[in-house]
Coordinates of C-alpha atoms in Angstrom, one line a residue:
M1 CA 26.6 -74.9 -12.7
M2 CA 23.1 -74.8 -14.4
T3 CA 21.8 -72.7 -11.5
L4 CA 24.5 -70.2 -12.0
L5 CA 23.8 -69.9 -15.7
C6 CA 20.1 -69.5 -15.4
S7 CA 20.5 -66.8 -12.8
G8 CA 21.9 -64.4 -15.5
A9 CA 25.2 -63.9 -13.7
L10 CA 28.4 -64.0 -15.7
P11 CA 30.6 -66.9 -14.8
S12 CA 34.3 -67.0 -15.7
S13 CA 35.5 -67.6 -19.2
A14 CA 37.0 -71.0 -18.1
S15 CA 33.6 -72.1 -16.8
V16 CA 31.9 -70.9 -20.0
S17 CA 34.3 -72.8 -22.1
K18 CA 33.8 -76.0 -20.1
F19 CA 30.0 -75.5 -20.3
I20 CA 30.2 -75.2 -24.1
S21 CA 32.5 -78.2 -24.5
D22 CA 30.1 -80.3 -22.4
N23 CA 27.2 -79.6 -24.7
A24 CA 27.5 -81.0 -28.2
S25 CA 25.2 -78.4 -29.8
L26 CA 27.1 -75.5 -28.4
S27 CA 30.4 -77.0 -29.4
L28 CA 29.2 -77.4 -32.9
L29 CA 28.0 -73.8 -32.9
E30 CA 31.4 -72.6 -31.8
H31 CA 33.4 -74.7 -34.3
R32 CA 31.3 -75.9 -37.2
C33 CA 28.5 -73.4 -37.8
K34 CA 29.1 -71.5 -41.0
T35 CA 25.7 -70.4 -42.3
M36 CA 22.3 -69.4 -41.1
R37 CA 21.0 -72.8 -42.3
D38 CA 23.5 -74.5 -39.9
L39 CA 22.5 -72.1 -37.2
K40 CA 18.8 -72.9 -37.4
I41 CA 19.5 -76.6 -37.3
L42 CA 21.6 -76.2 -34.1
H43 CA 19.1 -73.7 -32.7
A44 CA 16.3 -76.3 -33.1
Q45 CA 18.6 -78.9 -31.3
I46 CA 19.2 -76.4 -28.5
I47 CA 15.5 -75.9 -28.0
K48 CA 14.9 -79.7 -27.9
T49 CA 17.5 -80.2 -25.2
G50 CA 16.2 -77.4 -23.1
L51 CA 19.3 -75.2 -23.4
A52 CA 17.2 -72.4 -25.0
H53 CA 16.3 -71.3 -21.5
D54 CA 20.0 -70.9 -20.6
I55 CA 21.2 -67.3 -21.0
I56 CA 24.7 -68.3 -22.0
A57 CA 23.6 -70.8 -24.6
I58 CA 21.1 -68.5 -26.2
S59 CA 23.6 -65.6 -26.1
R60 CA 25.9 -67.7 -28.2
V61 CA 23.2 -68.3 -30.8
L62 CA 22.4 -64.6 -30.7
S63 CA 26.1 -63.6 -31.1
F64 CA 26.3 -65.7 -34.3
C65 CA 23.2 -64.2 -35.8
A66 CA 24.1 -60.6 -34.9
T67 CA 27.9 -60.5 -35.6
S68 CA 28.7 -63.2 -38.1
P69 CA 29.2 -62.1 -41.7
S70 CA 26.7 -64.8 -42.7
G71 CA 24.3 -63.9 -39.8
D72 CA 20.8 -62.4 -40.0
I73 CA 20.1 -59.4 -37.8
N74 CA 16.4 -59.8 -38.1
Y75 CA 16.6 -63.3 -36.8
A76 CA 18.9 -62.0 -34.0
M77 CA 16.3 -59.4 -33.0
L78 CA 13.5 -62.1 -33.0
L79 CA 15.7 -64.3 -30.8
F80 CA 16.6 -61.4 -28.5
S81 CA 12.9 -60.4 -28.0
R82 CA 12.2 -63.9 -26.6
I83 CA 14.9 -63.8 -23.9
E84 CA 13.1 -63.1 -20.6
N85 CA 16.0 -61.4 -18.8
P86 CA 18.8 -60.6 -21.2
N87 CA 22.2 -60.3 -19.6
L88 CA 24.8 -57.6 -20.3
F89 CA 26.4 -59.7 -23.1
A90 CA 23.1 -60.1 -24.9
W91 CA 22.3 -56.4 -24.6
N92 CA 25.7 -55.3 -25.8
T93 CA 25.6 -57.9 -28.7
I94 CA 22.3 -56.7 -30.1
I95 CA 23.1 -53.0 -29.7
R96 CA 26.5 -53.4 -31.4
A97 CA 24.9 -55.4 -34.2
F98 CA 22.4 -52.6 -35.0
S99 CA 25.0 -49.8 -34.6
N100 CA 27.0 -51.6 -37.4
S101 CA 23.9 -52.1 -39.6
S102 CA 21.8 -49.9 -41.9
A103 CA 19.4 -49.3 -39.0
P104 CA 21.5 -47.6 -36.3
R105 CA 18.5 -45.9 -34.8
Q106 CA 17.4 -49.3 -33.6
A107 CA 20.5 -49.5 -31.4
I108 CA 19.5 -46.3 -29.7
S109 CA 16.0 -47.6 -29.2
L110 CA 17.3 -50.8 -27.6
F111 CA 19.5 -48.7 -25.3
Y112 CA 16.5 -46.9 -23.9
H113 CA 14.8 -50.2 -23.2
M114 CA 18.0 -51.4 -21.6
L115 CA 17.9 -48.4 -19.2
H116 CA 14.5 -49.6 -18.0
S117 CA 15.6 -53.2 -17.5
T118 CA 17.4 -54.9 -14.6
T119 CA 20.6 -54.8 -16.6
Q120 CA 22.4 -51.4 -16.7
P121 CA 25.0 -50.3 -19.3
H122 CA 28.6 -51.1 -19.0
R123 CA 31.7 -49.3 -20.4
L124 CA 31.5 -51.6 -23.5
T125 CA 28.0 -50.5 -24.2
F126 CA 28.8 -46.9 -25.0
P127 CA 31.2 -47.1 -28.0
S128 CA 28.5 -48.8 -30.1
L129 CA 26.0 -46.1 -29.2
F130 CA 28.3 -43.3 -30.1
K131 CA 28.9 -45.1 -33.4
A132 CA 25.1 -45.2 -34.0
Y133 CA 24.8 -41.5 -33.3
S134 CA 27.7 -40.8 -35.7
Q135 CA 26.1 -42.8 -38.5
L136 CA 22.9 -40.8 -38.0
G137 CA 24.7 -37.5 -37.8
L138 CA 23.1 -36.8 -34.4
S139 CA 26.0 -35.2 -32.5
R140 CA 23.6 -33.1 -30.4
E141 CA 21.8 -36.1 -29.2
G142 CA 25.1 -37.8 -28.7
T143 CA 26.1 -35.0 -26.3
Q144 CA 23.4 -36.2 -23.9
L145 CA 25.0 -39.7 -23.9
H146 CA 28.3 -37.9 -23.4
G147 CA 26.8 -36.3 -20.2
M148 CA 25.8 -39.8 -19.0
V149 CA 29.4 -41.0 -19.5
I150 CA 30.7 -38.1 -17.4
K151 CA 28.2 -38.9 -14.6
L152 CA 29.3 -42.5 -14.6
G153 CA 32.9 -41.4 -14.4
L154 CA 33.9 -43.2 -17.6
E155 CA 35.1 -40.2 -19.7
S156 CA 38.8 -41.2 -19.3
D157 CA 38.1 -44.7 -20.8
P158 CA 40.2 -44.7 -24.0
F159 CA 37.6 -46.7 -26.0
I160 CA 34.7 -44.4 -25.0
R161 CA 36.8 -41.3 -25.5
N162 CA 37.8 -42.3 -29.0
S163 CA 34.3 -43.2 -29.9
M164 CA 33.1 -39.8 -28.7
I165 CA 35.9 -38.0 -30.7
S166 CA 35.0 -40.0 -33.8
M167 CA 31.3 -39.2 -33.4
Y168 CA 31.9 -35.4 -33.1
A169 CA 34.4 -35.5 -35.9
V170 CA 32.2 -37.5 -38.3
C171 CA 29.2 -35.2 -37.5
G172 CA 31.3 -32.1 -38.3
D173 CA 31.3 -30.8 -34.8
I174 CA 35.0 -30.2 -34.9
M175 CA 35.1 -27.9 -31.8
C176 CA 33.8 -30.6 -29.5
A177 CA 36.0 -33.2 -31.1
S178 CA 39.1 -30.9 -30.6
H179 CA 38.2 -30.2 -27.0
L180 CA 38.1 -33.9 -26.2
F181 CA 41.2 -34.5 -28.2
D182 CA 43.2 -31.7 -26.5
E183 CA 42.2 -33.0 -23.1
S184 CA 43.9 -36.4 -23.8
S185 CA 47.5 -36.5 -22.5
D186 CA 48.5 -39.8 -24.1
F187 CA 49.1 -40.4 -27.8
D188 CA 46.4 -42.5 -29.3
V189 CA 46.6 -43.1 -33.0
V190 CA 42.9 -43.9 -33.2
A191 CA 42.0 -40.4 -31.8
W192 CA 44.5 -38.7 -34.1
N193 CA 43.0 -40.5 -37.1
S194 CA 39.5 -39.4 -36.1
M195 CA 40.7 -35.8 -35.9
L196 CA 42.3 -36.1 -39.4
L197 CA 39.0 -37.2 -40.8
G198 CA 37.1 -34.6 -38.9
F199 CA 39.1 -31.7 -40.2
A200 CA 38.9 -33.2 -43.7
R201 CA 35.1 -33.5 -43.5
V202 CA 34.8 -29.7 -42.8
G203 CA 37.3 -28.8 -45.5
R204 CA 40.1 -27.8 -43.1
M205 CA 42.8 -29.7 -44.9
A206 CA 45.7 -27.4 -43.7
E207 CA 44.9 -28.3 -40.1
S208 CA 44.4 -32.0 -41.0
R209 CA 47.9 -32.0 -42.6
R210 CA 49.4 -30.2 -39.6
L211 CA 48.1 -33.0 -37.4
F212 CA 49.3 -35.6 -39.8
D213 CA 52.8 -34.1 -39.9
E214 CA 52.9 -33.9 -36.1
M215 CA 51.9 -37.5 -35.5
P216 CA 54.8 -39.4 -33.9
T217 CA 53.5 -42.7 -35.3
R218 CA 51.2 -43.1 -38.3
S219 CA 49.1 -46.1 -39.2
S220 CA 48.0 -47.0 -42.7
I221 CA 44.6 -45.5 -41.8
S222 CA 46.4 -42.1 -41.2
W223 CA 47.8 -42.1 -44.7
N224 CA 44.6 -43.4 -46.3
S225 CA 42.6 -40.8 -44.4
M226 CA 44.7 -37.9 -45.5
I227 CA 44.7 -39.0 -49.2
S228 CA 40.9 -39.5 -49.2
G229 CA 40.5 -36.1 -47.5
Y230 CA 42.6 -34.4 -50.2
V231 CA 40.5 -36.1 -52.9
R232 CA 37.2 -35.3 -51.2
N233 CA 38.2 -31.6 -51.0
G234 CA 39.3 -31.4 -54.7
L235 CA 43.1 -31.3 -53.9
F236 CA 44.0 -33.9 -56.4
M237 CA 47.7 -33.0 -56.9
E238 CA 48.2 -33.0 -53.1
A239 CA 46.6 -36.5 -52.9
L240 CA 48.9 -37.9 -55.6
D241 CA 52.0 -36.3 -54.0
L242 CA 51.1 -37.8 -50.6
F243 CA 50.6 -41.2 -52.3
H244 CA 54.1 -41.1 -53.6
Q245 CA 55.4 -40.3 -50.1
M246 CA 53.3 -43.2 -48.8
Q247 CA 55.0 -45.5 -51.3
E248 CA 58.4 -44.3 -50.1
A249 CA 57.4 -45.1 -46.5
M250 CA 56.4 -48.6 -47.7
I251 CA 52.8 -48.3 -46.5
E252 CA 50.2 -50.4 -48.3
P253 CA 47.2 -48.3 -49.5
S254 CA 43.7 -49.7 -48.9
V255 CA 41.3 -50.5 -51.6
F256 CA 39.3 -47.3 -50.8
T257 CA 42.5 -45.2 -51.1
V258 CA 43.2 -46.7 -54.6
V259 CA 39.6 -45.9 -55.5
S260 CA 40.1 -42.3 -54.3
L261 CA 43.3 -41.9 -56.2
L262 CA 41.7 -43.2 -59.4
G263 CA 39.0 -40.5 -58.9
A264 CA 41.8 -37.9 -58.6
C265 CA 43.5 -39.1 -61.8
G266 CA 40.1 -38.9 -63.6
R267 CA 39.5 -35.4 -62.4
L268 CA 43.0 -34.3 -63.4
G269 CA 43.0 -36.2 -66.7
S270 CA 46.2 -37.9 -65.6
L271 CA 46.0 -41.1 -67.8
E272 CA 49.5 -42.4 -67.2
Q273 CA 49.1 -42.2 -63.4
G274 CA 45.7 -43.9 -63.7
R275 CA 47.3 -46.7 -65.8
W276 CA 50.0 -47.1 -63.2
L277 CA 47.3 -47.5 -60.4
H278 CA 45.5 -50.0 -62.5
A279 CA 48.7 -52.0 -62.9
Y280 CA 49.3 -51.6 -59.2
T281 CA 45.9 -53.2 -58.4
E282 CA 46.7 -56.2 -60.6
K283 CA 50.3 -56.6 -59.3
N284 CA 49.2 -56.5 -55.7
G285 CA 46.3 -58.8 -56.1
I286 CA 43.6 -56.2 -55.2
E287 CA 40.3 -57.7 -55.9
L288 CA 38.5 -56.2 -58.9
N289 CA 35.2 -55.8 -57.1
V290 CA 32.4 -53.6 -58.2
I291 CA 33.8 -50.5 -56.5
V292 CA 37.3 -50.8 -58.0
L293 CA 35.8 -51.7 -61.4
T294 CA 33.6 -48.6 -61.4
A295 CA 36.5 -46.4 -60.4
L296 CA 38.7 -47.7 -63.2
I297 CA 36.0 -47.3 -65.8
D298 CA 35.3 -43.7 -64.6
M299 CA 39.0 -42.9 -64.6
Y300 CA 39.6 -44.1 -68.1
C301 CA 36.6 -42.4 -69.5
K302 CA 37.4 -39.1 -67.8
C303 CA 40.9 -39.3 -69.2
G304 CA 39.5 -39.8 -72.7
S305 CA 40.4 -43.5 -73.1
A306 CA 37.0 -45.1 -73.6
D307 CA 38.5 -48.1 -75.3
E308 CA 40.5 -49.0 -72.2
A309 CA 37.4 -48.5 -70.1
L310 CA 35.4 -50.9 -72.3
R311 CA 38.2 -53.5 -72.1
V312 CA 38.2 -53.4 -68.4
F313 CA 34.4 -53.5 -68.2
E314 CA 34.0 -56.4 -70.6
A315 CA 36.7 -58.5 -68.9
A316 CA 35.2 -58.1 -65.5
P317 CA 33.5 -61.3 -64.2
I318 CA 31.0 -59.4 -62.0
K319 CA 29.4 -56.2 -63.0
G320 CA 27.2 -54.2 -60.6
L321 CA 24.7 -51.6 -61.6
S322 CA 27.2 -48.8 -60.7
S323 CA 29.7 -50.4 -63.2
W324 CA 27.0 -50.4 -66.0
N325 CA 26.2 -46.8 -65.1
A326 CA 29.9 -45.8 -65.3
I327 CA 30.4 -47.3 -68.7
I328 CA 27.2 -45.7 -70.1
S329 CA 28.0 -42.3 -68.7
G330 CA 31.7 -42.7 -69.7
L331 CA 30.9 -43.5 -73.3
A332 CA 28.4 -40.6 -73.3
M333 CA 31.0 -38.0 -72.2
N334 CA 33.3 -39.3 -74.9
G335 CA 30.8 -38.7 -77.6
R336 CA 30.1 -42.4 -78.3
G337 CA 26.4 -42.2 -78.0
W338 CA 25.5 -45.3 -80.0
E339 CA 27.8 -47.5 -78.0
A340 CA 26.2 -46.1 -74.8
V341 CA 22.8 -47.1 -76.3
Q342 CA 24.1 -50.6 -77.0
Q343 CA 25.4 -50.9 -73.4
F344 CA 22.1 -49.7 -72.0
S345 CA 20.3 -52.4 -74.0
K346 CA 22.7 -55.0 -72.6
L347 CA 22.0 -53.7 -69.1
E348 CA 18.3 -54.2 -69.6
M349 CA 19.0 -57.8 -70.7
S350 CA 21.4 -58.5 -67.8
G351 CA 18.7 -58.9 -65.3
L352 CA 19.5 -55.6 -63.5
K353 CA 17.0 -52.8 -63.4
P354 CA 18.2 -49.4 -64.7
D355 CA 17.9 -46.7 -62.1
S356 CA 17.8 -42.9 -62.3
V357 CA 21.6 -42.7 -62.8
S358 CA 21.4 -45.1 -65.7
F359 CA 18.8 -42.9 -67.4
L360 CA 20.8 -39.8 -66.7
G361 CA 23.8 -41.4 -68.4
I362 CA 21.8 -42.4 -71.5
L363 CA 20.2 -39.0 -71.8
V364 CA 23.6 -37.4 -71.7
A365 CA 24.7 -39.8 -74.4
C366 CA 21.7 -38.7 -76.6
N367 CA 22.5 -35.1 -75.8
H368 CA 26.2 -35.3 -76.8
S369 CA 25.5 -37.3 -79.9
G370 CA 22.5 -35.2 -81.1
M371 CA 20.1 -38.2 -80.8
V372 CA 16.8 -36.3 -80.3
D373 CA 14.3 -39.1 -81.1
E374 CA 16.3 -41.5 -78.9
G375 CA 16.3 -38.9 -76.1
R376 CA 12.5 -38.6 -76.3
Y377 CA 12.2 -42.4 -76.2
Y378 CA 14.4 -42.9 -73.2
F379 CA 12.8 -40.1 -71.2
S380 CA 9.4 -41.7 -71.9
L381 CA 10.8 -45.2 -71.0
M382 CA 12.0 -43.9 -67.7
T383 CA 8.8 -42.2 -66.7
E384 CA 6.2 -44.5 -68.2
F385 CA 7.7 -48.0 -68.1
Y386 CA 10.1 -47.9 -65.2
K387 CA 8.0 -45.3 -63.3
I388 CA 11.1 -43.4 -62.3
E389 CA 10.4 -39.8 -61.3
P390 CA 12.7 -37.4 -63.2
T391 CA 15.1 -35.3 -61.2
I392 CA 16.1 -31.8 -62.1
K393 CA 19.1 -33.2 -63.9
H394 CA 17.0 -35.4 -66.1
Y395 CA 14.8 -32.5 -67.1
G396 CA 17.9 -30.4 -67.7
C397 CA 19.4 -33.0 -70.0
M398 CA 16.1 -33.3 -71.9
V399 CA 15.8 -29.5 -72.3
D400 CA 19.4 -29.4 -73.6
I401 CA 18.7 -32.2 -76.1
L402 CA 15.7 -30.4 -77.5
G403 CA 17.3 -26.9 -77.3
R404 CA 20.5 -27.9 -79.1
A405 CA 18.4 -29.4 -82.0
G406 CA 16.4 -26.2 -82.3
F407 CA 13.2 -27.5 -80.7
I408 CA 13.0 -24.3 -78.6
E409 CA 9.3 -24.2 -78.1
E410 CA 9.1 -27.9 -77.2
A411 CA 11.9 -27.4 -74.7
E412 CA 10.1 -24.4 -73.1
E413 CA 6.9 -26.4 -73.0
L414 CA 8.7 -29.3 -71.2
I415 CA 10.0 -26.8 -68.6
R416 CA 6.5 -25.5 -68.0
K417 CA 5.1 -29.0 -67.4
M418 CA 7.9 -30.0 -65.0
A419 CA 6.7 -31.6 -61.8
I420 CA 9.4 -29.7 -59.9
E421 CA 10.4 -26.1 -59.9
P422 CA 12.9 -25.5 -62.8
D423 CA 16.2 -24.0 -61.6
V424 CA 18.7 -21.5 -63.0
I425 CA 20.6 -24.3 -64.8
I426 CA 17.5 -25.4 -66.8
W427 CA 16.5 -21.9 -67.8
G428 CA 20.2 -21.2 -68.6
S429 CA 20.2 -24.3 -70.9
L430 CA 17.2 -22.9 -72.7
L431 CA 18.7 -19.5 -73.0
S432 CA 21.9 -20.9 -74.4
A433 CA 19.9 -22.8 -77.1
C434 CA 18.0 -19.5 -77.9
R435 CA 21.3 -17.8 -78.4
T436 CA 22.6 -20.5 -80.7
H437 CA 19.4 -20.5 -82.8
R438 CA 18.8 -16.7 -82.3
N439 CA 15.3 -17.1 -80.8
I440 CA 15.3 -13.8 -78.9
T441 CA 11.6 -14.1 -77.9
V442 CA 12.0 -17.3 -75.9
G443 CA 15.5 -16.2 -74.8
A444 CA 14.3 -13.1 -73.2
R445 CA 11.7 -15.0 -71.2
A446 CA 14.4 -17.5 -70.1
A447 CA 16.7 -14.7 -69.1
E448 CA 14.0 -13.0 -67.1
R449 CA 13.3 -16.2 -65.2
I450 CA 17.0 -16.7 -64.4
I451 CA 17.3 -13.1 -63.1
E452 CA 14.2 -13.6 -61.0
L453 CA 15.8 -16.8 -59.5
D454 CA 19.3 -15.4 -59.1
S455 CA 19.9 -11.8 -59.9
R456 CA 23.7 -12.3 -59.4
D457 CA 23.9 -15.1 -62.0
N458 CA 26.4 -13.8 -64.6
C459 CA 25.7 -16.5 -67.2
S460 CA 22.2 -15.2 -67.9
Y461 CA 23.4 -11.7 -68.6
I462 CA 26.2 -12.9 -70.8
L463 CA 24.1 -15.3 -72.8
L464 CA 21.3 -12.8 -73.3
S465 CA 23.9 -10.2 -74.4
N466 CA 25.4 -12.7 -76.9
A467 CA 22.0 -13.6 -78.2
Y468 CA 21.2 -9.9 -78.9
A469 CA 24.6 -9.5 -80.5
A470 CA 24.1 -12.6 -82.7
K471 CA 20.9 -11.1 -83.9
G472 CA 22.6 -7.8 -84.7
R473 CA 20.8 -6.0 -81.8
Y474 CA 24.0 -4.4 -80.5
E475 CA 22.3 -1.6 -78.5
D476 CA 20.3 -4.2 -76.5
A477 CA 23.5 -6.3 -76.0
T478 CA 25.3 -3.2 -74.7
Q479 CA 22.4 -2.4 -72.4
V480 CA 22.5 -5.9 -70.8
R481 CA 26.2 -5.6 -70.3
G482 CA 25.7 -2.2 -68.7
L483 CA 23.1 -3.6 -66.4
M484 CA 25.6 -6.3 -65.4
M485 CA 28.3 -3.8 -64.7
G486 CA 25.9 -1.6 -62.7
K487 CA 25.2 -4.5 -60.4
R488 CA 28.9 -5.2 -60.2
I489 CA 28.4 -8.8 -61.4
R490 CA 31.7 -10.4 -62.5
T491 CA 32.3 -13.4 -64.6
D492 CA 34.1 -16.4 -63.2
T493 CA 37.5 -17.2 -64.7
G494 CA 37.5 -20.3 -66.8
C495 CA 40.0 -23.0 -66.1
S496 CA 41.0 -26.3 -67.7
L497 CA 43.5 -29.1 -67.1
I498 CA 45.4 -31.3 -69.5
E499 CA 48.0 -34.0 -69.2
V500 CA 51.0 -33.9 -71.5
N501 CA 53.8 -36.5 -71.1
G502 CA 52.7 -37.4 -67.6
M503 CA 52.6 -33.8 -66.4
V504 CA 49.3 -32.0 -65.7
H505 CA 49.1 -28.4 -66.9
E506 CA 46.5 -25.8 -65.8
F507 CA 45.2 -23.1 -68.1
V508 CA 43.2 -20.0 -67.1
V509 CA 41.3 -17.8 -69.5
G510 CA 43.6 -15.1 -70.7
G511 CA 46.4 -16.6 -68.6
K512 CA 50.0 -15.7 -69.5
L513 CA 51.9 -17.5 -66.7
H514 CA 52.5 -20.8 -68.5
L515 CA 56.2 -21.1 -69.6
Q516 CA 55.1 -21.8 -73.2
S517 CA 52.3 -19.3 -73.3
K518 CA 53.7 -17.6 -76.5
E519 CA 53.9 -20.8 -78.4
I520 CA 50.4 -21.8 -77.2
Y521 CA 48.8 -18.6 -78.3
A522 CA 50.6 -18.7 -81.6
L523 CA 49.2 -22.2 -82.2
L524 CA 45.7 -21.1 -81.3
D525 CA 45.9 -18.2 -83.8
E526 CA 47.0 -20.7 -86.4
L527 CA 44.1 -23.0 -85.6
G528 CA 41.7 -20.1 -85.8
V529 CA 42.9 -19.2 -89.3
K530 CA 42.5 -22.9 -90.5
L531 CA 39.0 -23.0 -89.0
K532 CA 38.0 -20.0 -91.0
E533 CA 39.5 -21.5 -94.1
T534 CA 37.3 -24.5 -93.7
G535 CA 34.2 -22.3 -93.6
H536 CA 33.6 -22.2 -89.8
V537 CA 31.9 -19.0 -88.7
E538 CA 31.3 -17.8 -85.2
Y539 CA 27.7 -17.1 -84.0
G540 CA 26.9 -13.5 -84.4
S541 CA 28.4 -13.1 -87.9
E542 CA 26.0 -12.3 -90.8
A543 CA 26.9 -15.5 -92.6
V544 CA 25.0 -17.5 -90.0
S545 CA 21.8 -15.6 -90.5
E546 CA 21.5 -16.9 -94.1
S547 CA 20.5 -20.3 -92.8
D548 CA 18.3 -19.0 -89.9
E549 CA 15.2 -21.2 -89.4
F550 CA 14.3 -20.4 -85.9
G551 CA 15.3 -16.7 -85.5
L552 CA 13.0 -13.7 -86.0

């Protein structure tokens, strides 16, 4: 028996089981080993007894390190590198481990070494490799492996075919995925699900839904994939409608589907639906992990219920950095800047290190609450203490903070000192501030930079025209509008969503299609009158110019 094992041949499963049961260390490895500490003790015992030279014994140790949830892939690689002649099981184990890891390129590298070894790939080798290519987004390189599969006559193998379809679909190569899918004569729910995801990834939701409706049998993955696809493509109402159908079909949603739906509720402002999903997670015992917690906080904040977001956050036993970032950003978007500052301080004391997202959230909080000095402090803290390089969003937020407060020259100076090239949004923020504070000189420079970067950007023309009008320079304002019309630049139609009594309503600028449009416009007119009675004056009126500090 020992001769057979050392030769590298693969004995029957019965003989392997007997070999394991006859060796105490391997038996313990199979039934008692739970952690890497246990594994290392048993590995030492295997080395002492001489079993470390047996390919089946060492393959079992390798399998635990590479595939167990408590394993260590680096230890597995070290172990594999010391096997003189790895058998097919060892090669497949280490390749599969890396294809499922954060270093899938290593799986491909190992495969090339395997091709130059005495052990050649088997049908079970290829699915892991196609998965590695899909993780890397390398469908073109995966095509070469596809060619090898055809040469070996394995293209009809259902596991290999499904892995190829999945790779092409994940990489967005929907034509190749469809070609393989159409060649298949039998129904395979895995292949159908891959196609659903593939169409969703490239935004072809109508075709994804057509496939979904045509499926003779749907798995829970089919439903979850469709809902996630709708959310990913901004079709939030469709996602919620399909979720209701899913409930009627008595299909349990996955945790990731609940997270997607919470995101949809947040984007729609559908608070009642979001509350129902929160209750659903509690009722069905869905673990409040960091991902679910972050989604709940984000949903409540986007729906305008920051108090509920805080309650969920504070009650959570485990808070990841993403959860902290969500509550800081959520409080910021709800105008509760000082509470966001407090949460940021607690984050620093929690032992977690703030990242660029954390600082973006706190800068937004300072912006929305007019905290200029605090904004300067946090921007300096980010760059000087935490050594985080500002992104274009950080710069944009800081420019907005300074611009809104009237520090136009300081904002322009910050733009000129940026380590990265300022974009249209940043110059647009400065231009908007110039319009508010009627600083035509800086505003004109900002508008020129925007038009240089994007001559089709309508905002720059509109803001510059409004700035001229606010200063009483109506001829200049008309000239800018004329230039805009000459270039046939059109403004985008504004749109907003609001939930009333559980129903989401959509409003478009100047829209008349809503059933209660007359009542809505009458109420807006009434609010306009009341605002004027309280002394509110629009920019551009002469009353504003009396308190002009920054204009010419």
